[in-house]
XYZ file of N, CA and C in Angstrom:
789
model
N 6.197 -47.572 22.460
C 4.822 -47.890 22.874
C 4.059 -46.629 23.176
N 4.715 -45.708 23.868
C 4.085 -44.429 24.222
C 3.834 -43.586 22.985
N 4.778 -43.660 22.045
C 4.596 -42.874 20.816
C 3.396 -43.355 20.005
N 3.158 -44.704 20.022
C 1.994 -45.230 19.288
C 0.689 -44.734 19.910
N 0.644 -44.749 21.285
C -0.586 -44.277 21.952
C -0.829 -42.790 21.670
N 0.206 -41.982 21.676
C 0.064 -40.549 21.414
C -0.430 -40.300 19.989
N 0.076 -41.061 19.037
C -0.353 -40.905 17.648
C -1.811 -41.284 17.469
N -2.251 -42.363 18.160
C -3.641 -42.799 18.032
C -4.595 -41.766 18.623
N -4.218 -41.156 19.748
C -5.087 -40.138 20.361
C -5.197 -38.883 19.483
N -4.083 -38.533 18.858
C -4.137 -37.372 17.954
C -5.052 -37.621 16.750
N -5.015 -38.847 16.221
C -5.887 -39.171 15.076
C -7.371 -39.119 15.464
N -7.666 -39.666 16.678
C -9.078 -39.660 17.114
C -9.589 -38.227 17.337
N -8.741 -37.367 17.927
C -9.187 -35.978 18.174
C -9.395 -35.204 16.872
N -8.535 -35.429 15.890
C -8.706 -34.741 14.598
C -9.968 -35.204 13.875
N -10.288 -36.522 14.002
C -11.499 -37.038 13.359
C -12.754 -36.453 13.990
N -12.756 -36.336 15.326
C -13.934 -35.778 16.004
C -14.116 -34.300 15.661
N -13.021 -33.564 15.525
C -13.130 -32.144 15.163
C -13.681 -31.947 13.746
N -13.240 -32.795 12.821
C -13.731 -32.675 11.435
C -15.219 -32.972 11.339
N -15.701 -33.984 12.074
C -17.132 -34.303 12.054
C -17.959 -33.184 12.671
N -17.401 -32.546 13.734
C -18.136 -31.449 14.372
C -18.237 -30.235 13.451
N -17.156 -29.941 12.719
C -17.200 -28.795 11.792
C -18.178 -29.038 10.649
N -18.253 -30.299 10.167
C -19.228 -30.608 9.111
C -20.650 -30.434 9.602
N -20.911 -30.850 10.840
C -22.262 -30.712 11.384
C -22.652 -29.245 11.532
N -21.678 -28.432 11.961
C -21.978 -27.001 12.111
C -22.234 -26.331 10.770
N -21.460 -26.739 9.751
C -21.667 -26.138 8.427
C -22.987 -26.550 7.795
N -23.415 -27.802 8.059
C -24.667 -28.281 7.466
C -25.900 -27.741 8.170
N -25.765 -27.228 9.400
C -26.945 -26.712 10.126
C -27.449 -25.436 9.464
N -28.798 -25.218 9.359
C -29.342 -23.994 8.728
C -29.033 -22.772 9.560
N -28.642 -21.681 8.878
C -28.330 -20.436 9.541
C -29.582 -19.563 9.622
N -29.736 -18.819 10.693
C -30.917 -17.938 10.796
C -30.835 -16.820 9.760
N -32.004 -16.475 9.205
C -32.072 -15.429 8.185
C -31.816 -14.065 8.819
N -31.195 -13.200 7.996
C -30.881 -11.859 8.473
C -32.080 -10.939 8.223
N -32.544 -10.267 9.240
C -33.679 -9.351 9.134
C -33.158 -7.918 9.182
N -33.260 -7.204 8.071
C -32.750 -5.832 8.068
C -33.610 -4.943 8.952
N -33.038 -3.879 9.425
C -33.761 -2.930 10.273
C -34.735 -2.113 9.428
N -35.804 -1.584 10.016
C -36.752 -0.759 9.242
C -36.107 0.449 8.601
N -35.180 1.085 9.303
C -34.518 2.262 8.736
C -33.715 1.892 7.496
N -33.013 0.753 7.564
C -32.236 0.325 6.403
C -33.117 -0.018 5.224
N -34.247 -0.672 5.494
C -35.184 -1.006 4.403
C -35.720 0.258 3.743
N -36.063 1.270 4.556
C -36.577 2.530 4.014
C -35.537 3.230 3.148
N -34.283 3.277 3.637
C -33.224 3.913 2.865
C -32.961 3.179 1.562
N -33.055 1.840 1.602
C -32.848 1.057 0.388
C -33.907 1.392 -0.664
N -35.148 1.549 -0.233
C -36.214 1.881 -1.183
C -36.038 3.289 -1.745
N -35.629 4.229 -0.898
C -35.417 5.598 -1.376
C -34.329 5.639 -2.427
N -33.230 4.927 -2.190
C -32.135 4.900 -3.156
C -32.582 4.268 -4.467
N -33.376 3.186 -4.384
C -33.859 2.542 -5.601
C -34.771 3.448 -6.408
N -35.655 4.188 -5.734
C -36.547 5.111 -6.438
C -35.770 6.234 -7.110
N -34.743 6.762 -6.405
C -33.954 7.854 -6.979
C -33.181 7.400 -8.205
N -32.607 6.228 -8.152
C -31.841 5.734 -9.299
C -32.748 5.435 -10.482
N -33.956 4.903 -10.225
C -34.874 4.625 -11.339
C -35.368 5.908 -11.986
N -35.579 6.991 -11.180
C -36.028 8.260 -11.753
C -34.936 8.934 -12.556
N -33.670 8.713 -12.146
C -32.556 9.354 -12.850
C -32.258 8.694 -14.177
N -32.655 7.439 -14.362
C -32.387 6.741 -15.602
C -33.215 7.338 -16.723
N -32.714 7.392 -17.955
C -33.502 7.929 -19.078
C -34.709 7.055 -19.331
N -35.829 7.733 -19.557
C -37.080 6.999 -19.788
C -37.017 6.279 -21.111
N -37.733 5.218 -21.177
C -37.775 4.429 -22.404
C -38.553 5.187 -23.463
N -38.395 4.802 -24.703
C -39.064 5.477 -25.806
C -40.569 5.359 -25.650
N -41.310 6.460 -25.881
C -42.766 6.405 -25.707
C -43.394 5.444 -26.687
N -44.446 4.824 -26.211
C -45.152 3.873 -27.055
C -45.879 4.615 -28.157
N -45.937 4.067 -29.344
C -46.611 4.749 -30.452
C -48.088 4.894 -30.153
N -48.725 5.988 -30.633
C -50.153 6.177 -30.377
C -50.967 5.083 -31.020
N -52.039 4.772 -30.309
C -52.912 3.714 -30.811
C -53.673 4.215 -32.026
N -53.792 3.356 -32.971
C -54.539 3.718 -34.167
C -56.014 3.775 -33.835
N -56.737 4.749 -34.404
C -58.164 4.847 -34.094
C -58.898 3.620 -34.558
N -59.723 3.148 -33.681
C -60.507 1.960 -34.007
C -61.810 2.375 -34.652
N -62.589 1.442 -34.982
C -63.865 1.706 -35.623
C -64.968 2.021 -34.655
N -64.630 2.479 -33.417
C -65.628 2.777 -32.413
C -66.219 4.154 -32.603
N -66.665 4.803 -31.471
C -67.267 6.127 -31.567
C -66.288 7.152 -32.109
N -66.825 8.158 -32.805
C -65.989 9.173 -33.429
C -65.529 10.237 -32.464
N -65.943 10.203 -31.201
C -65.548 11.200 -30.230
C -66.484 12.385 -30.159
N -67.563 12.403 -30.917
C -68.514 13.510 -30.885
C -69.255 13.518 -29.555
N -69.284 14.695 -28.914
C -69.940 14.814 -27.619
C -71.445 14.816 -27.833
N -72.109 13.881 -27.236
C -73.557 13.793 -27.340
C -74.143 13.662 -25.952
N -75.379 14.037 -25.811
C -76.073 13.958 -24.535
C -77.524 13.620 -24.825
N -78.206 13.161 -23.814
C -79.591 12.742 -24.017
C -80.472 13.898 -24.468
N -80.150 15.123 -24.018
C -80.989 16.263 -24.328
C -80.294 17.274 -25.239
N -79.202 16.920 -25.867
C -78.530 17.825 -26.796
C -78.155 17.084 -28.064
N -79.062 16.329 -28.601
C -78.753 15.531 -29.778
C -79.071 16.252 -31.065
N -78.358 17.363 -31.342
C -78.583 18.085 -32.582
C -78.250 17.185 -33.763
N -79.112 17.189 -34.755
C -78.900 16.359 -35.921
C -79.520 14.983 -35.824
N -80.074 14.646 -34.658
C -80.709 13.338 -34.510
C -81.999 13.294 -35.332
N -82.331 12.130 -35.812
C -83.516 11.934 -36.643
C -84.468 11.000 -35.915
N -85.710 11.439 -35.755
C -86.742 10.622 -35.138
C -87.810 10.253 -36.150
N -88.841 9.597 -35.649
C -89.939 9.157 -36.509
C -91.268 9.508 -35.860
N -92.210 9.900 -36.696
C -93.550 10.223 -36.218
C -94.232 8.940 -35.768
N -94.771 8.963 -34.544
C -95.468 7.781 -34.040
C -96.950 8.027 -33.809
N -97.399 9.294 -33.838
C -98.824 9.572 -33.649
C -99.123 10.991 -34.117
N -100.274 11.149 -34.790
C -100.722 12.453 -35.268
C -102.163 12.645 -34.838
N -102.411 13.697 -34.033
C -103.763 14.026 -33.576
C -103.991 15.495 -33.894
N -104.468 15.785 -35.093
C -104.664 17.166 -35.485
C -103.334 17.894 -35.564
N -103.222 18.986 -34.789
C -101.985 19.764 -34.766
C -100.972 19.232 -33.770
N -101.311 18.160 -33.057
C -100.413 17.553 -32.071
C -99.733 16.346 -32.709
N -98.409 16.321 -32.654
C -97.626 15.252 -33.281
C -96.662 14.692 -32.242
N -96.656 13.369 -32.101
C -95.716 12.686 -31.211
C -94.580 12.105 -32.045
N -93.354 12.334 -31.597
C -92.165 11.891 -32.325
C -91.300 11.082 -31.375
N -90.792 9.953 -31.862
C -89.914 9.093 -31.077
C -88.482 9.212 -31.594
N -87.532 9.392 -30.648
C -86.110 9.489 -30.973
C -85.379 8.333 -30.306
N -84.548 7.638 -31.074
C -83.730 6.580 -30.504
C -82.606 7.149 -29.651
N -82.083 8.318 -30.020
C -81.036 8.991 -29.253
C -81.139 10.484 -29.525
N -80.569 11.277 -28.619
C -80.607 12.720 -28.805
C -81.984 13.308 -28.605
N -82.608 13.062 -27.445
C -83.942 13.586 -27.171
C -83.881 15.107 -27.086
N -84.649 15.833 -27.914
C -84.556 17.304 -27.923
C -85.240 17.907 -26.706
N -84.733 19.031 -26.217
C -85.384 19.700 -25.084
C -86.662 20.405 -25.510
N -87.416 20.863 -24.523
C -88.669 21.561 -24.790
C -88.370 22.889 -25.488
N -89.273 23.277 -26.404
C -89.191 24.490 -27.227
C -88.179 24.363 -28.353
N -87.677 23.153 -28.607
C -86.772 22.941 -29.739
C -87.580 22.794 -31.023
N -87.062 23.322 -32.106
C -87.722 23.230 -33.404
C -87.320 21.942 -34.110
N -88.306 21.208 -34.593
C -88.091 20.004 -35.394
C -88.647 20.255 -36.786
N -88.042 19.631 -37.770
C -88.494 19.812 -39.146
C -88.765 18.453 -39.773
N -89.956 18.322 -40.340
C -90.362 17.066 -40.965
C -89.657 16.937 -42.310
N -89.042 15.790 -42.537
C -88.336 15.533 -43.784
C -89.264 14.859 -44.782
N -88.954 15.050 -46.053
C -89.695 14.405 -47.150
C -91.184 14.728 -47.067
N -91.500 15.993 -46.793
C -92.896 16.414 -46.723
C -93.211 17.332 -47.902
N -94.492 17.431 -48.239
C -94.886 18.252 -49.381
C -94.603 19.727 -49.128
N -94.855 20.192 -47.925
C -94.575 21.568 -47.538
C -93.596 21.555 -46.369
N -92.992 22.703 -46.107
C -92.098 22.788 -44.953
C -92.952 22.811 -43.688
N -92.800 21.777 -42.892
C -93.571 21.641 -41.659
C -92.612 21.650 -40.479
N -92.767 22.643 -39.619
C -91.932 22.795 -38.429
C -92.758 22.425 -37.211
N -92.166 21.624 -36.332
C -92.798 21.219 -35.082
C -92.027 21.827 -33.920
N -92.751 22.138 -32.854
C -92.119 22.669 -31.643
C -92.386 21.722 -30.484
N -91.315 21.288 -29.820
C -91.440 20.343 -28.710
C -92.135 21.040 -27.543
N -93.210 20.418 -27.044
C -93.982 20.992 -25.939
C -93.942 20.143 -24.683
N -93.647 18.828 -24.820
C -93.709 17.955 -23.641
C -92.888 16.703 -23.886
N -92.304 16.173 -22.810
C -91.624 14.879 -22.839
C -92.566 13.837 -22.259
N -92.897 12.832 -23.051
C -93.843 11.805 -22.628
C -93.165 10.592 -22.031
N -91.854 10.503 -22.088
C -91.157 9.315 -21.624
C -90.975 8.312 -22.737
N -90.074 7.348 -22.507
C -89.759 6.314 -23.492
C -89.282 6.938 -24.799
N -88.499 8.030 -24.693
C -87.890 8.697 -25.854
C -88.922 9.265 -26.819
N -90.079 9.681 -26.295
C -91.145 10.258 -27.114
C -91.377 11.695 -26.663
N -91.476 12.613 -27.625
C -91.778 14.016 -27.344
C -93.084 14.379 -28.038
N -93.858 15.222 -27.385
C -95.114 15.723 -27.963
C -94.869 17.116 -28.506
N -95.247 17.318 -29.758
C -94.947 18.566 -30.459
C -96.228 19.218 -30.960
N -96.110 20.512 -31.248
C -97.191 21.295 -31.837
C -96.758 21.696 -33.239
N -97.601 21.396 -34.223
C -97.278 21.712 -35.609
C -97.553 23.185 -35.887
N -96.646 23.825 -36.612
C -96.797 25.229 -36.976
C -97.550 25.413 -38.284
N -98.012 24.340 -38.871
C -98.787 24.390 -40.117
C -99.689 23.170 -40.144
N -100.430 23.007 -41.211
C -101.336 21.880 -41.318
C -100.600 20.553 -41.384
N -101.211 19.523 -40.816
C -100.603 18.189 -40.787
C -101.237 17.247 -41.803
N -101.916 17.784 -42.793
C -102.502 16.919 -43.815
C -101.399 16.200 -44.588
N -101.553 14.904 -44.732
C -100.563 14.102 -45.441
C -99.446 13.574 -44.570
N -99.386 13.985 -43.309
C -98.349 13.481 -42.402
C -98.743 12.092 -41.914
N -97.824 11.133 -42.008
C -98.130 9.742 -41.670
C -97.135 9.243 -40.634
N -97.497 8.134 -39.997
C -96.602 7.519 -39.020
C -95.372 6.960 -39.726
N -94.248 7.043 -39.041
C -92.996 6.563 -39.601
C -92.235 7.594 -40.403
N -92.824 8.768 -40.622
C -92.126 9.802 -41.375
C -90.987 10.376 -40.534
N -89.883 10.692 -41.178
C -88.683 11.139 -40.472
C -88.795 12.604 -40.056
N -88.222 12.891 -38.884
C -88.242 14.244 -38.323
C -86.824 14.581 -37.871
N -86.327 15.750 -38.259
C -84.964 16.177 -37.940
C -84.974 17.129 -36.756
N -84.068 16.891 -35.809
C -83.886 17.789 -34.672
C -82.915 18.894 -35.077
N -83.382 20.147 -35.110
C -82.533 21.267 -35.519
C -81.585 21.704 -34.416
N -81.864 21.341 -33.162
C -80.985 21.710 -32.061
C -81.143 23.128 -31.569
N -82.138 23.871 -32.047
C -82.340 25.261 -31.626
C -83.825 25.582 -31.685
N -84.274 26.603 -30.974
C -85.688 26.987 -31.059
C -86.002 27.658 -32.387
N -87.270 27.954 -32.594
C -87.686 28.656 -33.805
C -87.114 30.074 -33.772
N -86.461 30.475 -34.844
C -85.870 31.807 -34.939
C -86.508 32.574 -36.088
N -86.570 33.892 -35.937
C -87.148 34.764 -36.962
C -86.159 35.883 -37.252
N -86.194 36.440 -38.463
C -85.295 37.558 -38.781
C -85.689 38.816 -38.017
N -84.690 39.613 -37.648
C -84.919 40.871 -36.936
C -84.069 41.958 -37.585
N -84.367 43.206 -37.254
C -83.605 44.323 -37.787
C -84.435 45.192 -38.714
N -83.785 46.186 -39.284
C -84.483 47.122 -40.166
C -85.014 46.455 -41.430
N -84.423 45.338 -41.819
C -84.901 44.660 -43.028
C -86.300 44.103 -42.863
N -86.766 43.969 -41.636
C -88.101 43.418 -41.388
C -89.176 44.493 -41.288
N -88.793 45.771 -41.345
C -89.792 46.839 -41.236
C -90.740 46.807 -42.430
N -92.023 46.829 -42.147
C -93.029 46.808 -43.196
C -93.263 45.449 -43.812
N -92.657 44.403 -43.283
C -92.828 43.058 -43.829
C -93.804 42.260 -42.978
N -94.418 41.286 -43.597
C -95.349 40.387 -42.917
C -94.765 38.984 -42.982
N -94.683 38.328 -41.830
C -94.111 36.983 -41.774
C -94.969 36.112 -40.877
N -94.804 34.809 -41.057
C -95.544 33.866 -40.228
C -94.749 33.548 -38.970
N -95.211 32.545 -38.223
C -94.615 32.264 -36.919
C -93.210 31.697 -37.022
N -92.845 31.119 -38.156
C -91.501 30.564 -38.307
C -90.576 31.512 -39.065
N -91.006 32.761 -39.257
C -90.145 33.768 -39.854
C -90.131 33.805 -41.360
N -91.041 33.135 -42.020
C -91.100 33.162 -43.480
C -91.976 34.322 -43.943
N -91.527 35.104 -44.934
C -92.361 36.212 -45.427
C -93.582 35.694 -46.174
N -94.713 36.342 -45.928
C -95.964 35.931 -46.573
C -96.617 37.113 -47.280
N -95.841 38.160 -47.571
C -96.393 39.347 -48.228
C -96.043 39.410 -49.706
N -95.466 38.318 -50.250
C -95.134 38.218 -51.669
C -94.171 39.325 -52.113
N -93.252 39.685 -51.231
C -92.251 40.704 -51.561
C -90.837 40.135 -51.532
N -90.722 38.836 -51.651
C -89.414 38.209 -51.683
C -88.888 37.894 -50.299
N -87.683 37.351 -50.269
C -87.061 36.971 -49.002
C -86.614 38.206 -48.220
N -86.514 38.018 -46.907
C -86.005 39.070 -46.030
C -84.490 38.923 -45.961
N -83.770 39.892 -46.483
C -82.313 39.817 -46.557
C -81.706 40.385 -45.277
N -81.364 39.511 -44.366
C -80.733 39.897 -43.110
C -79.954 38.717 -42.558
N -78.960 39.028 -41.754
C -78.159 37.997 -41.093
C -78.458 37.906 -39.606
N -79.421 38.670 -39.130
C -79.732 38.710 -37.703
C -81.026 37.934 -37.458
N -80.919 36.924 -36.602
C -82.063 36.098 -36.232
C -82.090 35.959 -34.711
N -83.293 35.900 -34.163
C -83.472 35.719 -32.726
C -84.568 34.692 -32.491
N -84.480 33.921 -31.407
C -85.534 32.937 -31.110
C -86.825 33.631 -30.696
N -87.936 32.969 -30.955
C -89.234 33.550 -30.606
C -89.502 33.447 -29.111
N -88.791 32.577 -28.411
C -88.936 32.448 -26.960
C -87.703 33.075 -26.306
N -87.887 34.229 -25.695
C -86.800 34.917 -25.001
C -87.308 35.407 -23.655
N -86.387 35.467 -22.699
C -86.756 35.967 -21.384
C -86.994 37.475 -21.436
N -87.996 37.922 -20.692
C -88.293 39.349 -20.630
C -87.175 40.081 -19.905
N -86.926 41.330 -20.239
C -85.878 42.076 -19.526
C -86.211 42.221 -18.051
N -85.181 42.289 -17.240
C -85.387 42.434 -15.800
C -86.099 43.746 -15.494
N -86.773 43.774 -14.347
C -87.542 44.961 -13.981
C -86.644 46.183 -13.837
N -85.413 45.970 -13.363
C -84.501 47.093 -13.186
C -84.017 47.649 -14.517
N -84.076 46.845 -15.571
C -83.621 47.297 -16.879
C -84.705 48.043 -17.648
N -85.936 48.004 -17.187
C -87.033 48.659 -17.880
C -87.095 50.139 -17.500
N -87.386 50.963 -18.492
C -87.503 52.404 -18.248
C -88.828 52.693 -17.549
N -88.752 53.408 -16.450
C -89.942 53.749 -15.669
C -90.080 55.267 -15.662
N -91.194 55.752 -16.178
C -91.456 57.196 -16.157
C -92.959 57.415 -16.008
N -93.307 58.621 -15.695
C -94.707 58.994 -15.474
C -95.198 59.980 -16.522
N -94.630 59.895 -17.719
C -95.031 60.820 -18.770
C -96.298 60.330 -19.468
N -97.017 61.278 -20.027
C -98.240 60.976 -20.751
C -97.909 60.820 -22.231
N -98.482 59.796 -22.851
C -98.310 59.566 -24.275
C -99.419 60.306 -25.024
N -99.027 61.296 -25.776
C -99.993 62.070 -26.558
C -100.317 61.286 -27.823
N -101.542 60.813 -27.924
C -101.949 59.963 -29.043
C -102.448 60.760 -30.238
N -102.840 62.009 -30.045
C -103.423 62.776 -31.140
C -104.905 62.550 -31.294
N -105.464 61.655 -30.506
C -106.906 61.412 -30.504
C -107.486 62.220 -29.342
N -108.283 63.229 -29.636
C -108.715 64.190 -28.627
C -109.513 63.535 -27.512
N -110.373 62.593 -27.852
C -111.199 61.961 -26.826
C -110.331 61.192 -25.840
N -109.340 60.483 -26.339
C -108.459 59.702 -25.473
C -107.581 60.626 -24.635
N -106.977 61.630 -25.260
C -106.072 62.519 -24.525
C -106.807 63.348 -23.479
N -108.097 63.613 -23.671
C -108.842 64.435 -22.726
C -109.459 63.617 -21.604
N -110.119 62.504 -21.940
C -110.875 61.752 -20.942
C -110.076 60.595 -20.334
N -109.263 59.917 -21.122
C -108.509 58.756 -20.613
C -107.107 58.777 -21.192
N -106.267 59.694 -20.742
C -104.902 59.777 -21.302
C -104.093 58.522 -20.993
N -103.233 58.182 -21.944
C -102.392 56.990 -21.812
C -101.065 57.370 -21.163
N -100.639 56.539 -20.233
C -99.319 56.698 -19.623
C -98.313 55.840 -20.376
N -97.114 56.376 -20.583
C -96.094 55.620 -21.298
C -95.710 54.379 -20.499
N -95.498 53.322 -21.215
C -95.171 52.052 -20.581
C -96.203 51.005 -20.957
N -96.460 50.111 -20.037
C -97.418 49.043 -20.304
C -98.831 49.522 -19.989
N -99.720 49.350 -20.947
C -101.111 49.730 -20.748
C -101.982 48.810 -21.586
N -103.131 48.477 -21.085
C -104.034 47.576 -21.774
C -105.248 48.299 -22.315
N -105.731 47.801 -23.433
C -106.932 48.352 -24.060
C -107.916 47.212 -24.248
N -109.045 47.295 -23.564
C -110.036 46.232 -23.600
C -111.325 46.761 -24.219
N -112.004 45.876 -24.906
C -113.283 46.257 -25.504
C -113.987 45.048 -26.065
N -115.254 45.150 -26.201
C -116.040 44.065 -26.758
C -115.913 43.987 -28.262
N -116.599 43.011 -28.827
C -116.520 42.792 -30.268
C -117.232 43.920 -31.006
N -116.546 44.487 -31.990
C -117.157 45.470 -32.871
C -117.241 46.873 -32.326
N -116.485 47.209 -31.284
C -116.552 48.568 -30.728
C -115.458 49.465 -31.288
N -114.526 48.916 -32.049
C -113.547 49.748 -32.731
C -112.153 49.729 -32.154
N -111.728 48.614 -31.518
C -110.358 48.561 -30.987
C -109.325 48.636 -32.099
N -109.555 47.921 -33.186
C -108.579 47.902 -34.276
C -108.459 49.271 -34.929
N -109.578 49.954 -35.120
C -109.539 51.294 -35.711
C -108.781 52.255 -34.807
N -109.006 52.140 -33.498
C -108.312 53.006 -32.551
C -106.804 52.755 -32.563
N -106.414 51.486 -32.637
C -104.986 51.160 -32.644
C -104.329 51.648 -33.935
N -104.992 51.469 -35.069
C -104.418 51.932 -36.332
C -104.260 53.455 -36.342
N -105.230 54.164 -35.789
C -105.119 55.620 -35.707
C -104.006 56.037 -34.754
N -103.877 55.297 -33.668
C -102.809 55.577 -32.709
C -101.434 55.384 -33.347
N -101.265 54.296 -34.095
C -99.984 54.030 -34.764
C -99.668 55.131 -35.772
N -100.661 55.554 -36.530
C -100.442 56.595 -37.538
C -100.013 57.914 -36.900
N -100.683 58.315 -35.832
C -100.371 59.602 -35.206
C -99.011 59.580 -34.511
N -98.729 58.513 -33.785
C -97.471 58.447 -33.041
C -96.283 58.359 -33.999
N -96.431 57.630 -35.081
C -95.333 57.503 -36.043
C -95.014 58.841 -36.698
N -96.046 59.584 -37.055
C -95.817 60.880 -37.690
C -95.270 61.911 -36.708
N -95.688 61.842 -35.444
C -95.276 62.849 -34.467
C -93.885 62.586 -33.911
N -93.541 61.328 -33.665
C -92.287 61.016 -32.982
C -91.302 60.231 -33.849
N -91.766 59.629 -34.933
C -90.877 58.820 -35.756
C -90.462 57.514 -35.106
N -91.292 56.991 -34.211
C -90.960 55.749 -33.521
C -91.277 54.544 -34.393
N -90.722 53.394 -33.991
C -91.053 52.120 -34.616
C -92.133 51.450 -33.775
N -93.250 51.150 -34.371
C -94.345 50.493 -33.665
C -94.601 49.131 -34.290
N -94.869 48.170 -33.458
C -95.096 46.791 -33.896
C -96.516 46.401 -33.516
N -97.271 45.943 -34.480
C -98.640 45.492 -34.251
C -98.685 43.985 -34.434
N -98.996 43.274 -33.369
C -99.103 41.808 -33.411
C -100.577 41.439 -33.341
N -101.083 40.854 -34.394
C -102.485 40.437 -34.450
C -102.515 38.931 -34.219
N -103.077 38.523 -33.098
C -103.094 37.121 -32.691
C -104.539 36.642 -32.653
N -104.807 35.551 -33.360
C -106.154 34.959 -33.399
C -107.185 36.000 -33.816
N -106.866 36.717 -34.877
C -107.756 37.782 -35.352
C -108.405 37.336 -36.650
N -109.706 37.545 -36.748
C -110.447 37.195 -37.958
C -110.825 38.473 -38.696
N -110.468 38.537 -39.952
C -110.850 39.696 -40.761
C -112.309 39.581 -41.166
N -112.999 40.709 -41.115
C -114.411 40.722 -41.482
C -114.551 40.762 -42.996
N -115.609 40.133 -43.564
C -115.794 40.136 -45.021
C -116.188 41.521 -45.524
């Protein structure tokens, strides 16, 4: 009788223990939260191992698409851009450019014209329009005519090849002696030399003209000669050039601006 009771109690205790262990196993366990130091070390190790691995093969270069060609362009440096004439008022010509607006003092050349017509940009009017001054007659110029931006100012030939030659404002010879054979060109708009670079002296320029050398001697450097119409300024200058050239062998340049020859 006692053995039966002992066996029954052992069975009940084993059953209660098994149910308790199942309940403990089924209960959710709290998540493990790593320490900040461990997380930092884990990331450092991962970065080092990824850097040590051989890099994957580089991706092939992309084939060029049909987009822009890569040419560097700017609103005010559009060399080669073509505009159209939108207004002609005598020697003043307005030109509109869709892109590549030329800067001031840039030379433009009219295309498909009877004569070579060069324009010089003088003002920006806005809305991609520039106002230009024609270097020749504008007869026959019409609206819509194409104009090419040369990307540079008006240049003229320089050097010994130009001695004794006559040329117009765009550097073309007009003395019927053929082309000027030279490779040296300079723009007509250049900055004056600095004051420190200019030679300063107090010497007298002997002109060979007795009246001038005695009563009003010329000082070397910058000097002005003023006179009314018909008093002989041109004759005096021509005589001065002749005497100075023969005496010193210098190169003298005579620029006649807005001068009318007498009949």
